[in-house]
């Protein structure tokens, strides 16, 4: 497999547009296009950044070896449609006060949603202090997961407000809620580092300026 083919497939496999990758590498979008069309070759500094970003060695990037690197040769995971399904699933499960399904583990709280060839499952333990996992399957193969762990810090916490905030999940951050959401005396904040394929984040709720809830989460593509 040639270098330009590897760079194109690696970008698509990791869910980046040319614009997003260009921003991460601090180069012009046209530069990414030239690499992927075989019109130019990245400098050594760019190879280092690509190696770190994609978690592959520079040697595996450069060598013209057909079996050199494991890549999807088609749209095995369509990130855009996956994100849209995740948002739909979240808005039809916990955030929508949906009825729990039968628990898959002792004392777990489980919610599920299906559409097309995608299946979503959210399973968590606890209440005031909780921990759980969300999983998406495509044709019965797990392709995305997110783990979360949080706690309620005050009696002023409102579960209804949390659900309302999570219902307003956005496409650019389809993990929990939006960056900022407010209703009455409650405010919700969410910060995320990384991309859909590999990320970590933190959300918190304040009531009249006092923190009453917090939750950490992380996850990404399964392959």
XYZ file of N, CA and C in Angstrom:
669
model
N 0.841 -1.199 0.000
C 0.000 0.000 0.000
C 0.879 1.254 0.000
N 0.579 2.185 -0.894
C 1.374 3.389 -1.017
C 1.076 4.369 0.114
N 2.022 5.290 0.327
C 1.899 6.260 1.409
C 0.626 7.082 1.296
N 0.314 7.583 0.090
C -0.878 8.427 -0.051
C -2.152 7.655 0.292
N -2.190 6.377 -0.078
C -3.351 5.550 0.248
C -3.475 5.342 1.759
N -2.328 5.131 2.414
C -2.343 4.941 3.874
C -2.831 6.195 4.583
N -2.335 7.344 4.141
C -2.718 8.594 4.797
C -4.219 8.861 4.628
N -4.749 8.556 3.463
C -6.184 8.748 3.219
C -7.018 7.811 4.091
N -6.643 6.532 4.124
C -7.415 5.556 4.886
C -7.288 5.775 6.389
N -6.103 6.162 6.854
C -5.923 6.441 8.276
C -6.781 7.619 8.720
N -6.844 8.646 7.892
C -7.667 9.808 8.238
C -9.136 9.398 8.338
N -9.616 8.664 7.338
C -11.022 8.254 7.337
C -11.310 7.292 8.483
N -10.383 6.373 8.725
C -10.563 5.394 9.794
C -10.702 6.073 11.144
N -9.977 7.168 11.351
C -10.004 7.868 12.632
C -11.038 8.982 12.683
N -11.841 9.101 11.645
C -12.996 9.985 11.691
C -12.722 11.460 11.488
N -11.594 11.810 10.850
C -11.274 13.214 10.630
C -11.629 13.644 9.203
N -12.118 14.862 9.072
C -12.209 15.474 7.752
C -10.835 16.061 7.436
N -10.621 16.452 6.194
C -9.344 17.091 5.844
C -9.155 18.380 6.646
N -10.244 19.111 6.859
C -10.165 20.361 7.612
C -9.774 20.103 9.078
N -10.379 19.093 9.685
C -10.073 18.772 11.087
C -8.625 18.326 11.254
N -8.164 17.484 10.340
C -6.774 17.021 10.421
C -5.807 18.178 10.200
N -6.135 19.046 9.254
C -5.283 20.206 8.987
C -5.168 21.093 10.228
N -6.277 21.291 10.940
C -6.253 22.097 12.163
C -5.364 21.455 13.221
N -5.438 20.139 13.348
C -4.646 19.448 14.356
C -3.148 19.539 14.048
N -2.817 19.452 12.762
C -1.408 19.478 12.362
C -0.901 20.889 12.093
N -1.819 21.863 12.121
C -1.489 23.270 11.868
C -0.897 23.457 10.470
N -1.584 22.877 9.492
C -1.219 23.051 8.091
C -2.470 23.426 7.315
N -2.318 23.780 6.049
C -3.464 24.111 5.209
C -4.196 22.839 4.789
N -5.494 22.955 4.573
C -6.255 21.793 4.125
C -5.723 21.275 2.793
N -5.251 22.205 1.943
C -4.723 21.806 0.640
C -3.492 20.903 0.786
N -2.744 21.112 1.882
C -1.570 20.269 2.128
C -1.987 18.824 2.357
N -3.058 18.624 3.130
C -3.567 17.272 3.368
C -3.990 16.644 2.045
N -4.673 17.425 1.220
C -5.118 16.930 -0.081
C -3.953 16.496 -0.957
N -2.859 17.247 -0.945
C -1.684 16.903 -1.756
C -1.033 15.618 -1.257
N -0.984 15.443 0.077
C -0.436 14.199 0.622
C -1.257 13.007 0.135
N -2.588 13.150 0.176
C -3.471 12.030 -0.131
C -3.609 11.792 -1.636
N -3.202 12.760 -2.445
C -3.220 12.591 -3.901
C -1.856 12.204 -4.451
N -0.879 12.079 -3.553
C 0.471 11.708 -3.981
C 1.249 12.838 -4.615
N 0.772 14.086 -4.425
C 1.450 15.240 -5.021
C 2.535 15.802 -4.118
N 2.540 15.396 -2.863
C 3.548 15.873 -1.913
C 3.721 14.823 -0.818
N 4.856 14.909 -0.109
C 5.164 13.984 0.989
C 5.370 14.801 2.258
N 4.801 14.375 3.381
C 4.999 15.114 4.642
C 6.474 15.201 5.031
N 6.839 16.305 5.655
C 8.182 16.429 6.208
C 8.291 15.561 7.454
N 9.504 15.336 7.935
C 9.720 14.417 9.059
C 8.950 14.856 10.300
N 8.842 16.167 10.511
C 8.083 16.663 11.668
C 6.614 16.281 11.587
N 6.072 16.280 10.365
C 4.676 15.894 10.171
C 4.496 14.390 10.358
N 5.485 13.598 9.925
C 5.420 12.154 10.140
C 5.361 11.838 11.641
N 6.112 12.584 12.424
C 6.109 12.381 13.875
C 4.725 12.673 14.446
N 4.127 13.784 14.017
C 2.789 14.144 14.505
C 1.742 13.128 14.069
N 1.841 12.668 12.816
C 0.892 11.673 12.318
C 1.030 10.357 13.079
N 2.270 9.989 13.360
C 2.533 8.762 14.113
C 1.889 8.820 15.495
N 2.025 9.957 16.163
C 1.453 10.116 17.501
C -0.072 10.177 17.444
N -0.609 10.844 16.429
C -2.051 11.014 16.311
C -2.752 9.683 16.015
N -2.160 8.877 15.131
C -2.792 7.629 14.705
C -2.309 6.407 15.484
N -1.351 6.599 16.377
C -0.826 5.511 17.201
C -0.216 4.390 16.348
N 0.553 4.787 15.336
C 1.316 3.832 14.528
C 2.738 4.358 14.411
N 3.705 3.466 14.161
C 5.096 3.893 14.059
C 5.342 4.575 12.718
N 6.356 5.423 12.674
C 6.733 6.079 11.423
C 7.146 5.037 10.392
N 7.833 3.995 10.858
C 8.276 2.936 9.963
C 7.096 2.284 9.254
N 6.022 2.049 9.982
C 4.842 1.410 9.390
C 4.113 2.363 8.441
N 4.259 3.648 8.683
C 3.660 4.620 7.779
C 4.403 4.677 6.448
N 5.719 4.642 6.493
C 6.540 4.898 5.310
C 6.674 3.690 4.401
N 6.798 2.484 4.972
C 7.077 1.295 4.160
C 5.945 0.985 3.184
N 6.317 0.673 1.948
C 5.358 0.235 0.933
C 5.103 -1.253 1.100
N 4.255 -1.574 2.057
C 3.986 -2.980 2.377
C 2.483 -3.171 2.405
N 1.972 -4.074 1.588
C 0.520 -4.267 1.485
C -0.098 -4.667 2.819
N 0.666 -5.414 3.621
C 0.151 -5.875 4.913
C 0.773 -5.095 6.058
N 1.244 -3.930 5.740
C 2.010 -3.160 6.711
C 1.180 -2.594 7.849
N -0.095 -2.262 7.585
C -0.889 -1.578 8.591
C -2.348 -1.985 8.465
N -2.976 -2.222 9.581
C -4.379 -2.654 9.548
C -5.275 -1.454 9.314
N -5.976 -1.451 8.205
C -6.855 -0.340 7.852
C -8.179 -0.877 7.333
N -9.251 -0.109 7.537
C -10.517 -0.439 6.903
C -10.416 0.001 5.445
N -10.782 -0.857 4.524
C -10.708 -0.502 3.103
C -12.033 0.035 2.583
N -13.018 0.151 3.454
C -14.305 0.711 3.066
C -14.887 1.511 4.198
N -16.142 1.862 4.081
C -16.799 2.643 5.118
C -17.341 1.715 6.199
N -16.447 0.957 6.827
C -16.854 0.010 7.861
C -17.542 0.743 9.018
N -16.967 1.873 9.398
C -17.582 2.703 10.422
C -17.812 4.095 9.829
N -19.047 4.443 9.640
C -19.386 5.759 9.111
C -19.646 6.679 10.302
N -18.653 7.490 10.615
C -18.692 8.270 11.840
C -19.891 9.212 11.874
N -20.202 9.871 10.771
C -21.305 10.838 10.773
C -22.630 10.161 11.107
N -22.917 9.031 10.464
C -24.181 8.335 10.737
C -24.172 7.747 12.142
N -22.994 7.359 12.616
C -22.875 6.827 13.973
C -23.172 7.904 15.004
N -22.659 9.104 14.779
C -22.929 10.228 15.670
C -24.419 10.558 15.680
N -25.027 10.574 14.514
C -26.454 10.876 14.428
C -27.288 9.836 15.173
N -26.893 8.568 15.041
C -27.609 7.521 15.770
C -27.429 7.684 17.273
N -26.193 7.998 17.722
C -25.923 8.164 19.149
C -26.792 9.273 19.742
N -26.898 10.391 19.046
C -27.737 11.490 19.518
C -29.194 11.043 19.605
N -29.648 10.350 18.577
C -31.017 9.843 18.562
C -31.255 8.881 19.729
N -30.285 8.009 19.970
C -30.419 7.029 21.053
C -30.474 7.711 22.411
N -29.628 8.707 22.614
C -29.620 9.425 23.892
C -30.935 10.159 24.128
N -31.499 10.707 23.077
C -32.755 11.462 23.202
C -33.972 10.553 23.324
N -33.766 9.243 23.220
C -34.865 8.290 23.373
C -34.639 7.345 24.545
N -33.639 7.613 25.374
C -33.367 6.710 26.495
C -33.363 7.488 27.814
N -32.225 7.591 28.471
C -32.174 8.216 29.801
C -32.712 9.650 29.784
N -32.280 10.439 28.808
C -32.694 11.840 28.754
C -34.189 12.004 28.523
N -34.816 10.964 27.980
C -36.255 11.026 27.694
C -37.080 10.337 28.771
N -36.460 10.051 29.915
C -37.156 9.351 31.005
C -37.707 8.007 30.533
N -36.986 7.351 29.620
C -37.461 6.089 29.065
C -37.497 4.989 30.128
N -38.368 4.037 29.926
C -38.491 2.916 30.845
C -37.277 2.007 30.722
N -36.750 1.555 31.859
C -35.594 0.666 31.841
C -35.983 -0.703 31.297
N -35.018 -1.365 30.645
C -35.215 -2.738 30.181
C -34.730 -3.687 31.274
N -34.934 -4.980 31.069
C -34.474 -5.955 32.055
C -32.963 -5.829 32.241
N -32.472 -5.813 33.492
C -31.032 -5.644 33.745
C -30.216 -6.810 33.199
N -29.072 -6.485 32.612
C -28.187 -7.532 32.088
C -27.239 -8.037 33.167
N -27.128 -7.294 34.281
C -26.293 -7.688 35.408
C -27.053 -7.404 36.691
N -26.701 -8.092 37.756
C -27.398 -7.922 39.028
C -27.364 -6.471 39.488
N -28.535 -5.889 39.736
C -28.697 -4.536 40.283
C -28.284 -3.424 39.325
N -28.143 -3.718 38.039
C -27.822 -2.656 37.083
C -29.098 -1.987 36.589
N -28.958 -0.747 36.124
C -30.052 0.001 35.503
C -29.735 0.076 34.011
N -30.582 -0.487 33.172
C -30.272 -0.621 31.756
C -31.319 0.051 30.880
N -30.842 0.701 29.829
C -31.713 1.299 28.817
C -31.193 0.889 27.446
N -32.093 0.760 26.493
C -31.695 0.293 25.166
C -32.467 1.030 24.083
N -31.844 1.082 22.897
C -32.487 1.721 21.743
C -31.901 1.101 20.474
N -32.728 0.889 19.466
C -32.278 0.320 18.199
C -32.849 1.110 17.039
N -32.066 1.197 15.964
C -32.529 1.825 14.732
C -31.665 1.318 13.585
N -32.293 0.773 12.562
C -31.539 0.225 11.443
C -30.636 -0.902 11.896
N -29.361 -0.836 11.520
C -28.420 -1.882 11.928
C -27.596 -1.474 13.147
N -28.046 -0.398 13.848
C -27.366 0.046 15.066
C -28.169 -0.337 16.313
N -27.444 -0.664 17.351
C -28.060 -0.955 18.647
C -27.279 -0.211 19.732
N -28.015 0.442 20.641
C -27.407 1.225 21.738
C -27.840 0.634 23.069
N -26.892 0.573 24.007
C -27.194 0.051 25.339
C -26.466 0.894 26.375
N -27.188 1.305 27.404
C -26.634 2.088 28.507
C -26.906 1.319 29.796
N -25.845 0.966 30.516
C -25.993 0.180 31.739
C -25.169 0.826 32.849
N -25.828 1.121 33.989
C -25.090 1.767 35.076
C -25.517 1.219 36.428
N -24.649 1.452 37.413
C -24.898 1.048 38.794
C -24.903 2.277 39.691
N -25.657 2.190 40.783
C -25.637 3.238 41.790
C -26.668 4.306 41.555
N -26.558 5.365 42.350
C -27.486 6.483 42.278
C -26.782 7.760 42.653
N -26.567 7.975 43.948
C -25.853 9.167 44.396
C -24.407 9.137 43.921
N -23.806 7.987 43.939
C -22.515 7.751 43.295
C -22.733 6.626 42.297
N -22.352 6.844 41.056
C -22.718 5.902 39.999
C -21.573 5.684 39.012
N -21.678 4.598 38.291
C -20.702 4.276 37.257
C -21.398 3.453 36.189
N -21.073 3.692 34.928
C -21.749 2.959 33.875
C -21.002 2.958 32.558
N -21.637 2.367 31.553
C -21.037 2.260 30.229
C -22.120 2.321 29.162
N -21.828 3.040 28.082
C -22.684 3.071 26.904
C -21.954 2.352 25.774
N -22.691 1.562 25.005
C -22.095 0.796 23.907
C -22.990 0.905 22.679
N -22.360 0.985 21.500
C -23.081 0.914 20.235
C -22.577 -0.292 19.454
N -23.535 -1.087 18.947
C -23.213 -2.203 18.067
C -23.690 -1.883 16.658
N -22.921 -2.310 15.689
C -23.339 -2.240 14.289
C -23.374 -3.680 13.767
N -24.574 -4.138 13.407
C -24.746 -5.521 12.945
C -24.134 -6.499 13.950
N -24.463 -6.270 15.218
C -24.052 -7.130 16.338
C -22.554 -7.114 16.633
N -21.829 -6.141 16.088
C -20.415 -5.973 16.402
C -20.230 -4.676 17.177
N -19.629 -4.710 18.379
C -19.408 -3.470 19.133
C -18.436 -2.561 18.398
N -18.805 -1.284 18.222
C -17.944 -0.367 17.467
C -17.621 0.919 18.227
N -18.343 1.201 19.333
C -18.087 2.444 20.086
C -18.529 2.244 21.527
N -17.727 2.737 22.471
C -18.096 2.640 23.882
C -17.720 3.926 24.613
N -18.413 4.168 25.727
C -18.065 5.274 26.615
C -18.319 4.838 28.054
N -17.324 5.011 28.909
C -17.476 4.748 30.338
C -17.634 6.069 31.083
N -18.440 6.057 32.142
C -18.631 7.281 32.923
C -18.744 6.944 34.407
N -18.373 7.917 35.221
C -18.428 7.741 36.669
C -18.677 9.110 37.297
N -19.686 9.211 38.164
C -20.021 10.512 38.721
C -20.626 10.422 40.103
N -20.982 11.589 40.649
C -21.570 11.628 41.991
C -22.408 12.881 42.175
N -23.422 12.761 43.027
C -24.254 13.884 43.435
C -23.630 14.485 44.692
N -23.451 15.797 44.694
C -22.740 16.469 45.785
C -23.654 17.214 46.742
N -24.926 17.356 46.392
C -25.824 18.158 47.220
C -27.269 17.720 47.029
N -28.083 17.956 48.047
C -29.512 17.675 47.957
C -30.201 18.580 46.941
N -29.542 19.661 46.529
C -30.128 20.575 45.552
C -30.001 20.054 44.118
N -29.323 18.931 43.945
C -29.205 18.339 42.617
C -30.592 17.993 42.061
N -30.771 18.188 40.760
C -32.029 17.868 40.098
C -31.775 16.883 38.962
N -32.301 15.663 39.114
C -32.175 14.683 38.051
C -32.901 15.100 36.789
N -34.010 15.801 36.945
C -34.764 16.276 35.782
C -33.953 17.293 34.990
N -33.214 18.163 35.694
C -32.388 19.136 34.980
C -31.263 18.437 34.231
N -30.643 17.423 34.843
C -29.586 16.670 34.159
C -30.138 16.029 32.891
N -31.279 15.398 32.979
C -31.880 14.773 31.800
C -32.176 15.811 30.727
N -32.651 16.978 31.150
C -32.939 18.052 30.199
C -31.662 18.502 29.490
N -30.574 18.643 30.250
C -29.299 19.047 29.661
C -28.790 17.988 28.683
N -28.885 16.718 29.085
C -28.410 15.635 28.223
C -29.266 15.488 26.966
N -30.524 15.871 27.047
C -31.396 15.817 25.870
C -30.923 16.789 24.791
N -30.236 17.857 25.213
C -29.750 18.872 24.275
C -28.342 18.558 23.774
N -27.969 17.283 23.766
C -26.675 16.848 23.232
C -26.504 17.361 21.806
N -25.282 17.752 21.450
C -25.021 18.366 20.161
C -24.088 17.511 19.305
N -24.154 17.708 18.009
C -23.396 16.880 17.070
C -21.897 17.012 17.244
N -21.409 18.206 17.623
C -19.965 18.366 17.777
C -19.446 17.780 19.086
N -20.362 17.490 20.035
C -19.992 16.845 21.298
C -21.093 15.842 21.650
N -21.145 14.706 20.948
C -22.277 13.784 21.119
C -22.120 12.808 22.287
N -21.402 13.227 23.328
C -21.074 12.309 24.419
C -22.046 12.436 25.595
N -22.208 13.644 26.100
C -23.119 13.905 27.217
C -24.019 15.072 26.802
N -23.828 16.253 27.410
C -24.641 17.401 27.053
C -23.835 18.453 26.310
N -24.431 19.635 26.060
C -23.722 20.714 25.365
C -22.658 21.346 26.262
N -21.851 22.216 25.695
C -20.803 22.880 26.481
C -21.402 23.673 27.639
N -22.573 24.280 27.388
C -23.238 25.073 28.427
C -24.745 24.964 28.246
N -25.440 24.796 29.357
C -26.898 24.756 29.325
C -27.408 25.337 30.641
N -28.477 26.116 30.588
C -29.004 26.758 31.795
C -30.521 26.721 31.810
N -31.065 26.490 32.989
C -32.503 26.545 33.192
C -32.753 26.979 34.633
N -33.353 28.161 34.793
C -33.587 28.686 36.136
C -32.291 28.902 36.889
N -32.191 28.332 38.082
C -30.995 28.500 38.920
C -29.916 27.461 38.621
N -30.190 26.560 37.697
C -29.244 25.485 37.385
C -28.438 25.798 36.123
N -27.155 25.472 36.166
C -26.300 25.591 34.981
C -25.506 24.303 34.812
N -25.335 23.916 33.569
C -24.614 22.694 33.217
C -23.407 23.067 32.369
N -22.249 22.481 32.674
C -21.026 22.716 31.910
C -20.429 21.377 31.500
N -19.901 21.305 30.281
C -19.266 20.079 29.814
C -18.020 20.429 29.000
N -16.895 19.798 29.335
C -15.634 20.006 28.620
C -15.154 18.667 28.078
N -14.662 18.679 26.830
C -14.197 17.449 26.193
C -12.858 17.681 25.513
N -11.940 16.736 25.674
C -10.672 16.726 24.949
C -10.673 15.514 24.027
N -10.198 15.710 22.793
C -10.142 14.609 21.850
C -11.250 14.666 20.820
N -11.359 13.596 20.051
C -12.356 13.484 18.997
C -13.248 12.275 19.267
N -14.231 12.070 18.430
C -15.187 10.991 18.613
C -14.505 9.626 18.702
N -13.371 9.491 18.001
C -12.685 8.198 17.974
C -11.902 7.929 19.253
N -11.589 8.986 20.033
C -10.803 8.836 21.270
C -10.935 10.127 22.070
N -11.608 10.090 23.207
C -11.920 11.325 23.913
C -12.015 11.091 25.419
N -11.989 12.186 26.156
C -12.271 12.165 27.584
C -12.894 13.506 27.953
N -13.742 13.492 28.982
C -14.428 14.730 29.321
C -14.910 14.786 30.753
N -15.498 15.924 31.097
C -15.966 16.181 32.456
C -17.187 17.088 32.377
N -18.227 16.736 33.137
C -19.419 17.581 33.204
C -19.736 17.902 34.663
N -20.362 19.046 34.868
C -20.717 19.455 36.224
C -21.979 20.303 36.176
N -22.702 20.299 37.294
C -23.915 21.095 37.431
C -23.788 21.994 38.651
N -24.210 23.237 38.482
C -24.202 24.200 39.579
C -25.632 24.646 39.873
N -25.922 24.862 41.158
C -27.197 25.417 41.580
C -26.912 26.666 42.400
N -27.341 27.814 41.901
C -27.033 29.103 42.549
C -25.535 29.255 42.818
N -24.726 28.808 41.866
C -23.288 28.967 41.962
C -22.570 27.877 42.729
N -23.293 26.951 43.341
C -22.675 25.863 44.100
C -22.697 24.576 43.276
N -21.547 23.896 43.213
C -21.484 22.653 42.458
C -22.277 21.571 43.189
N -23.208 20.943 42.467
C -24.065 19.931 43.092
C -23.918 18.555 42.437
N -23.109 18.485 41.372
C -22.984 17.218 40.638
C -21.742 17.273 39.769
N -21.084 16.118 39.573
C -19.962 16.033 38.648
C -19.867 14.622 38.083
N -19.296 14.529 36.860
C -19.180 13.225 36.200
C -18.002 13.267 35.226
N -17.171 12.222 35.262
C -16.066 12.047 34.342
C -16.446 10.981 33.314
N -15.997 11.128 32.066
C -16.299 10.132 31.047
C -15.177 10.050 30.034
N -15.049 8.896 29.399
C -14.047 8.718 28.342
C -14.463 7.543 27.461
N -13.936 7.507 26.234
C -14.286 6.405 25.350
C -13.772 6.609 23.947
N -14.352 5.871 22.997
C -13.950 5.983 21.619
C -14.365 4.788 20.779
N -13.838 4.738 19.568
C -14.125 3.653 18.628
C -13.510 2.352 19.134
N -14.223 1.258 18.971
C -13.719 -0.075 19.302
C -13.330 -0.761 17.991
N -12.144 -1.337 17.962
C -11.707 -2.020 16.722
C -10.719 -3.126 17.052
